Short mmCIF file of C-alpha atoms in Angstrom, two decimals:
data_model
loop_
_atom_site.label_atom_id
_atom_site.label_comp_id
_atom_site.label_asym_id
_atom_site.label_seq_id
_atom_site.Cartn_x
_atom_site.Cartn_y
_atom_site.Cartn_z
CA MET P 1 116.28 187.42 93.34
CA ASN P 2 117.76 183.97 92.86
CA SER P 3 114.63 182.07 91.89
CA ALA P 4 111.11 182.77 90.74
CA SER P 5 109.72 181.12 93.88
CA ALA P 6 111.54 183.68 96.01
CA ASP P 7 109.43 186.47 94.55
CA LEU P 8 106.50 184.67 93.00
CA LYS P 9 104.08 187.16 94.49
CA ARG P 10 105.63 190.06 92.59
CA LEU P 11 105.58 188.13 89.34
CA TYR P 12 101.93 187.24 89.89
CA TYR P 13 101.05 190.86 90.62
CA GLN P 14 102.69 192.03 87.40
CA MET P 15 100.89 189.37 85.34
CA LEU P 16 97.59 190.22 87.00
CA ARG P 17 98.16 193.91 86.30
CA ILE P 18 98.71 193.25 82.60
CA ARG P 19 95.64 190.99 82.44
CA ARG P 20 93.37 193.54 84.15
CA VAL P 21 94.67 196.39 81.97
CA GLU P 22 94.01 194.38 78.81
CA GLN P 23 90.54 193.41 80.01
CA ALA P 24 89.75 197.04 80.82
CA ILE P 25 90.92 198.09 77.36
CA ALA P 26 88.73 195.38 75.80
CA GLU P 27 85.70 196.56 77.76
CA ARG P 28 86.15 200.24 76.93
CA TYR P 29 87.09 199.57 73.32
CA GLN P 30 83.42 198.88 72.64
CA GLN P 31 82.71 202.58 73.25
CA GLN P 32 84.40 203.41 69.92
CA GLU P 33 86.56 206.15 71.45
CA MET P 34 89.88 204.36 70.96
CA ARG P 35 90.43 205.09 67.31
CA CYS P 36 93.11 202.51 66.60
CA PRO P 37 93.36 198.74 66.11
CA THR P 38 94.42 196.89 69.25
CA HIS P 39 96.03 193.48 69.67
CA LEU P 40 95.65 192.13 73.20
CA CYS P 41 98.01 189.69 74.93
CA ILE P 42 95.50 188.03 77.28
CA GLY P 43 96.80 184.53 78.01
CA GLU P 44 100.44 185.38 77.23
CA GLU P 45 101.35 187.49 80.29
CA ALA P 46 103.95 185.16 81.81
CA ILE P 47 106.46 185.68 79.00
CA ALA P 48 106.73 189.46 79.28
CA VAL P 49 106.92 189.32 83.07
CA GLY P 50 109.37 186.42 83.32
CA ILE P 51 111.76 188.01 80.83
CA SER P 52 111.64 191.56 82.20
CA ALA P 53 112.29 190.34 85.74
CA HIS P 54 115.97 190.15 84.79
CA LEU P 55 116.25 193.48 82.97
CA THR P 56 117.34 196.88 84.25
CA THR P 57 116.24 200.23 82.87
CA GLN P 58 119.57 200.29 81.01
CA ASP P 59 118.58 197.13 79.12
CA LYS P 60 116.43 197.84 76.08
CA VAL P 61 113.29 196.17 74.76
CA PHE P 62 111.78 196.17 71.27
CA SER P 63 108.31 194.78 70.63
CA ASN P 64 105.66 194.19 67.97
CA HIS P 65 101.97 194.85 67.29
CA ARG P 66 100.97 192.89 70.45
CA GLY P 67 103.11 194.95 72.78
CA HIS P 68 101.05 196.20 75.75
CA GLY P 69 102.34 193.46 78.05
CA HIS P 70 105.98 193.98 77.05
CA TYR P 71 105.61 197.73 77.62
CA LEU P 72 104.03 197.34 81.06
CA ALA P 73 106.38 194.58 82.22
CA LYS P 74 109.38 196.77 81.33
CA GLY P 75 107.96 199.61 83.43
CA GLY P 76 106.24 201.67 80.75
CA ASP P 77 103.88 204.39 82.00
CA LEU P 78 100.30 203.03 82.07
CA ARG P 79 98.61 206.42 81.88
CA ARG P 80 100.57 207.42 78.76
CA LEU P 81 99.79 204.05 77.16
CA LEU P 82 96.07 204.62 77.64
CA ALA P 83 96.28 208.22 76.43
CA GLU P 84 97.99 206.92 73.28
CA LEU P 85 95.08 204.57 72.61
CA TYR P 86 92.74 207.55 72.65
CA GLY P 87 94.99 209.60 70.36
CA PHE P 88 95.76 212.30 72.92
CA ALA P 89 98.90 214.44 72.96
CA GLU P 90 99.74 213.11 76.43
CA GLY P 91 100.18 209.63 74.97
CA CYS P 92 103.57 207.97 74.89
CA CYS P 93 103.88 208.77 71.17
CA GLY P 94 102.04 212.07 71.38
CA GLY P 95 98.81 210.49 70.18
CA ARG P 96 100.35 209.76 66.79
CA GLY P 97 100.80 206.01 66.98
CA GLY P 98 98.01 204.27 68.85
CA SER P 99 98.18 200.76 70.30
CA MET P 100 100.88 199.41 67.98
CA HIS P 101 103.38 202.27 68.38
CA LEU P 102 104.59 202.49 71.97
CA THR P 103 107.71 203.89 73.56
CA ASP P 104 108.97 204.78 77.02
CA LEU P 105 112.65 205.66 76.87
CA ALA P 106 112.90 206.22 80.64
CA ALA P 107 111.89 202.60 81.18
CA GLY P 108 114.15 201.26 78.43
CA PHE P 109 111.24 200.35 76.17
CA ILE P 110 112.46 201.65 72.83
CA ALA P 111 109.71 200.86 70.35
CA SER P 112 106.93 198.63 69.15
CA THR P 113 105.74 198.73 65.55
CA PRO P 114 103.06 196.83 63.58
CA ILE P 115 105.22 195.70 60.67
CA VAL P 116 105.96 192.01 61.26
CA GLY P 117 109.72 191.76 61.70
CA GLY P 118 110.15 195.53 61.51
CA THR P 119 111.77 195.93 64.92
CA VAL P 120 114.02 192.86 64.62
CA PRO P 121 116.89 194.55 62.71
CA LEU P 122 116.45 197.66 64.87
CA ALA P 123 117.08 195.53 67.96
CA GLY P 124 120.10 194.02 66.24
CA GLY P 125 121.50 197.45 65.49
CA TYR P 126 120.90 198.64 69.03
CA ALA P 127 122.65 195.56 70.43
CA TRP P 128 125.60 196.21 68.14
CA ALA P 129 125.75 199.78 69.44
CA GLU P 130 125.72 198.54 73.03
CA GLN P 131 128.54 196.15 72.24
CA MET P 132 130.62 198.89 70.62
CA LYS P 133 130.02 201.21 73.56
CA LYS P 134 131.31 198.54 75.92
CA SER P 135 134.35 198.00 73.73
CA GLY P 136 135.08 201.72 73.85
CA ALA P 137 134.59 201.76 77.61
CA ALA P 138 136.96 198.82 77.96
CA GLN P 139 139.69 200.66 76.03
CA GLY P 140 139.16 203.71 78.20
CA CYS P 141 139.36 201.69 81.40
CA ALA P 142 142.58 200.01 80.28
CA SER P 143 144.27 203.31 79.52
CA VAL P 144 142.97 205.32 82.46
CA ALA P 145 142.54 202.82 85.26
CA GLY P 146 145.20 200.29 84.43
CA GLY P 147 142.93 197.52 83.17
CA THR P 148 139.91 197.93 85.47
CA THR P 149 137.16 195.50 84.45
CA PRO P 150 134.42 197.37 82.54
CA GLU P 151 130.76 197.11 83.39
CA ALA P 152 128.76 194.23 81.97
CA THR P 153 127.12 194.86 78.60
CA ASN P 154 123.56 196.10 78.51
CA VAL P 155 121.22 193.54 76.98
CA VAL P 156 118.71 194.14 74.19
CA VAL P 157 115.53 192.03 73.96
CA ILE P 158 113.33 191.60 70.90
CA PHE P 159 109.87 190.04 71.28
CA PHE P 160 108.17 188.51 68.24
CA GLY P 161 105.68 185.80 67.31
CA ASP P 162 106.02 182.50 65.47
CA GLY P 163 104.76 184.19 62.29
CA CYS P 164 107.69 186.60 62.37
CA PHE P 165 110.06 183.65 62.25
CA GLU P 166 109.05 183.26 58.60
CA GLU P 167 110.37 186.72 57.70
CA GLY P 168 113.72 186.93 55.93
CA VAL P 169 114.93 189.79 58.12
CA MET P 170 114.57 187.50 61.13
CA HIS P 171 117.20 185.13 59.81
CA GLU P 172 119.43 187.90 58.52
CA THR P 173 119.48 189.45 61.98
CA MET P 174 120.16 186.13 63.71
CA ASN P 175 123.06 185.53 61.33
CA PHE P 176 124.52 188.97 61.99
CA ALA P 177 123.99 188.66 65.74
CA ALA P 178 125.83 185.34 65.79
CA LEU P 179 128.64 186.72 63.65
CA LYS P 180 129.17 189.70 65.96
CA LYS P 181 128.28 187.87 69.21
CA LEU P 182 125.76 190.58 70.04
CA PRO P 183 124.17 190.93 73.51
CA LEU P 184 120.75 190.26 72.00
CA LEU P 185 117.97 188.04 73.36
CA PHE P 186 115.42 186.84 70.79
CA VAL P 187 112.11 185.89 72.44
CA CYS P 188 109.70 183.94 70.23
CA GLU P 189 106.19 183.94 71.67
CA ASN P 190 104.94 180.86 69.86
CA ASN P 191 101.16 181.16 70.21
CA GLN P 192 100.58 178.67 67.38
CA TYR P 193 98.79 181.09 65.04
CA SER P 194 99.51 183.85 62.57
CA VAL P 195 96.16 185.67 62.58
CA MET P 196 93.96 182.61 61.86
CA THR P 197 96.48 180.31 60.18
CA PRO P 198 97.95 177.57 62.39
CA LEU P 199 101.67 176.94 62.56
CA THR P 200 101.22 173.51 60.96
CA GLU P 201 99.99 175.16 57.73
CA ARG P 202 102.88 177.64 57.58
CA GLN P 203 105.99 175.76 58.61
CA PRO P 204 107.25 172.18 58.37
CA GLU P 205 107.24 170.06 61.51
CA ARG P 206 110.26 171.30 63.44
CA ASP P 207 111.26 173.14 66.59
CA ILE P 208 111.76 176.82 65.94
CA TYR P 209 114.49 177.15 68.55
CA LYS P 210 116.56 174.47 66.79
CA ILE P 211 116.59 176.58 63.63
CA ALA P 212 117.93 179.46 65.74
CA ALA P 213 120.59 177.14 67.14
CA ALA P 214 121.60 176.29 63.58
CA HIS P 215 122.27 180.00 63.06
CA GLY P 216 124.77 179.82 65.92
CA LEU P 217 122.61 181.16 68.76
CA GLN P 218 122.38 179.61 72.23
CA ALA P 219 118.77 178.46 72.12
CA ALA P 220 116.23 176.86 74.42
CA SER P 221 112.49 176.15 74.54
CA GLY P 222 109.94 176.14 77.34
CA ASP P 223 106.39 176.57 78.62
CA GLY P 224 105.47 180.20 78.08
CA ASN P 225 102.49 179.84 80.44
CA SER P 226 104.72 178.97 83.41
CA VAL P 227 106.20 182.18 84.77
CA GLU P 228 108.63 180.17 86.90
CA GLN P 229 109.94 178.31 83.85
CA VAL P 230 110.16 181.50 81.79
CA TYR P 231 111.98 183.16 84.68
CA ALA P 232 114.56 180.39 84.90
CA LEU P 233 115.21 180.29 81.15
CA ALA P 234 115.46 184.07 80.98
CA GLN P 235 117.80 184.22 83.95
CA ALA P 236 120.34 182.05 82.13
CA ALA P 237 119.84 183.70 78.74
CA VAL P 238 120.17 187.28 80.01
CA ALA P 239 123.24 186.37 82.08
CA ASN P 240 124.87 184.75 79.04
CA ALA P 241 124.19 187.73 76.81
CA ARG P 242 125.39 190.16 79.47
CA ALA P 243 128.61 188.18 79.93
CA GLY P 244 129.52 188.41 76.26
CA GLN P 245 128.52 184.89 75.24
CA GLY P 246 126.62 186.13 72.21
CA PRO P 247 122.96 186.13 71.15
CA GLN P 248 120.38 183.99 72.93
CA PHE P 249 117.07 182.59 71.67
CA LEU P 250 114.04 181.44 73.64
CA GLU P 251 111.01 179.76 72.07
CA LEU P 252 108.16 179.98 74.57
CA HIS P 253 104.89 178.18 73.89
CA THR P 254 101.68 180.02 74.75
CA HIS P 255 98.27 180.95 73.31
CA ARG P 256 96.36 184.18 72.83
CA TRP P 257 92.77 184.06 74.01
CA PRO P 258 91.17 186.98 72.11
CA GLU P 259 90.84 187.45 68.39
CA HIS P 260 93.97 188.44 66.52
CA CYS P 261 92.93 192.09 66.42
CA GLY P 262 90.13 193.42 68.58
CA PRO P 263 88.57 193.08 72.02
CA ASN P 264 86.52 189.92 71.57
CA GLU P 265 87.05 186.18 71.52
CA ASP P 266 86.45 184.50 68.17
CA ASP P 267 86.45 180.78 68.86
CA GLU P 268 83.15 180.51 66.97
CA LEU P 269 85.01 181.14 63.70
CA GLY P 270 86.36 177.61 63.83
CA TYR P 271 89.99 178.13 62.89
CA ARG P 272 91.06 176.54 66.16
CA SER P 273 90.51 172.85 66.80
CA PRO P 274 87.42 172.13 68.95
CA GLY P 275 88.32 172.53 72.61
CA GLU P 276 91.78 173.98 71.89
CA LEU P 277 91.11 177.38 73.45
CA ALA P 278 89.39 175.77 76.45
CA ASP P 279 92.41 173.54 77.02
CA TRP P 280 94.77 176.51 76.93
CA LYS P 281 92.57 178.42 79.38
CA LEU P 282 93.03 175.57 81.84
CA ARG P 283 96.75 176.32 81.57
CA CYS P 284 96.20 180.01 82.33
CA PRO P 285 99.46 181.50 83.65
CA LEU P 286 97.60 183.49 86.30
CA LEU P 287 95.61 180.53 87.59
CA GLN P 288 98.75 178.39 87.79
CA THR P 289 100.69 181.04 89.68
CA ARG P 290 97.80 181.93 91.98
CA GLN P 291 97.45 178.29 93.00
CA ALA P 292 101.20 178.03 93.56
CA LEU P 293 101.10 181.05 95.87
CA LEU P 294 98.35 179.46 97.93
CA ASP P 295 99.93 175.99 97.95
CA LYS P 296 103.31 177.36 99.06
CA ARG P 297 101.62 179.64 101.59
CA LEU P 298 103.28 182.66 100.05
CA SER P 299 99.95 184.48 100.03
CA ASP P 300 96.33 184.03 101.05
CA GLU P 301 92.88 184.84 99.69
CA SER P 302 92.61 188.14 101.55
CA GLU P 303 95.90 189.43 100.16
CA LEU P 304 95.03 188.33 96.62
CA THR P 305 91.65 190.07 96.93
CA ALA P 306 93.44 193.21 98.08
CA MET P 307 95.65 193.03 94.99
CA GLU P 308 92.57 193.02 92.78
CA ALA P 309 91.13 196.04 94.56
CA SER P 310 94.39 197.97 94.34
CA LEU P 311 94.73 197.26 90.62
CA ALA P 312 91.12 198.17 89.91
CA ASP P 313 91.71 201.55 91.55
CA GLU P 314 95.00 202.14 89.72
CA ILE P 315 93.52 201.28 86.33
CA GLU P 316 90.42 203.41 86.86
CA GLN P 317 92.54 206.40 87.86
CA ALA P 318 94.80 205.85 84.85
CA PHE P 319 91.81 205.88 82.50
CA GLN P 320 90.44 209.03 84.11
CA TRP P 321 93.83 210.73 83.67
CA ALA P 322 94.07 209.61 80.06
CA LEU P 323 90.56 210.78 79.22
CA ARG P 324 91.41 214.31 80.36
CA GLY P 325 93.96 214.50 77.55
CA SER P 326 94.08 216.97 74.69
CA ARG P 327 94.20 216.44 70.94
CA PRO P 328 97.55 217.07 69.22
CA SER P 329 97.64 220.45 67.51
CA ILE P 330 98.04 220.68 63.75
CA ASP P 331 101.14 222.85 64.07
CA SER P 332 102.90 220.01 65.92
CA MET P 333 102.73 217.65 62.94
CA GLY P 334 106.35 218.34 62.02
CA LEU P 335 107.72 217.45 65.42
CA HIS P 336 109.38 214.16 66.42
CA LEU P 337 110.27 213.24 62.83
CA TYR P 338 113.54 211.63 61.82
CA ALA P 339 115.05 211.91 58.37
#
């Protein structure tokens, strides 16, 4: 599609799906059957959806501890995500990883891990591999087909938060990516907080994306709660990376609604400024997009209600499938290890 407005309904549906899945996880988490920490992305859905709208299954995504939305937006299997939360063998990591360790290779979602910055160099390495594969393909095309233009490079995306930008490996990877002109898109979800510490207490007053630009990346910033703006920025960034123009960097401003880790809200703890969370809720990406659909007459109340019903049924069935799972056997402990 050429613009977000052309398919705004699909983008809204994907954001709504992520929101309803996260809310269902939060509700069922209280039952104490999901034996893993969980970091929800409620309020941040537009970024995952707007970025993934431009990716194919051949493009690869790496994520972090708050990765459910990235996984779902990339096409990860919902049922296997839920089974993983319950620790069942049918989970996407065989019940071994829980919420913070997700993978779906068929969808091009390579990995999420809880170590802040841990997946950043992995994404850099994968992008380097993709670049080398294209180089090899180009040599083959020149010798076999008389200079036929090779396919565009697959793009690798790494999602991370503003706290990760303070990790040394972040800057090492940006430096290497710029040096090698890797097809790598860095996506900084700047939600203003690292656990409970605001950005203003961790970094000097500056724009994060300008630091990335100083490393030699093509960098831009935007409203992470506007799926149309994220879509437009991602469209250019992915196209640039795919065309061999080197690494790209997007700083997208957003806000997580729940507590850092867990199913509840924690505004009563007072680490946010009074009214800050309420102000961000007024900028809810779903509310903005829903109103745009109605204003542009791209949808109506009956269709939006039908979406809710369809998602409620899908999510309920996914939970029922997941809950029929089995525990991993002890004799399988040695499987899926790499050394």
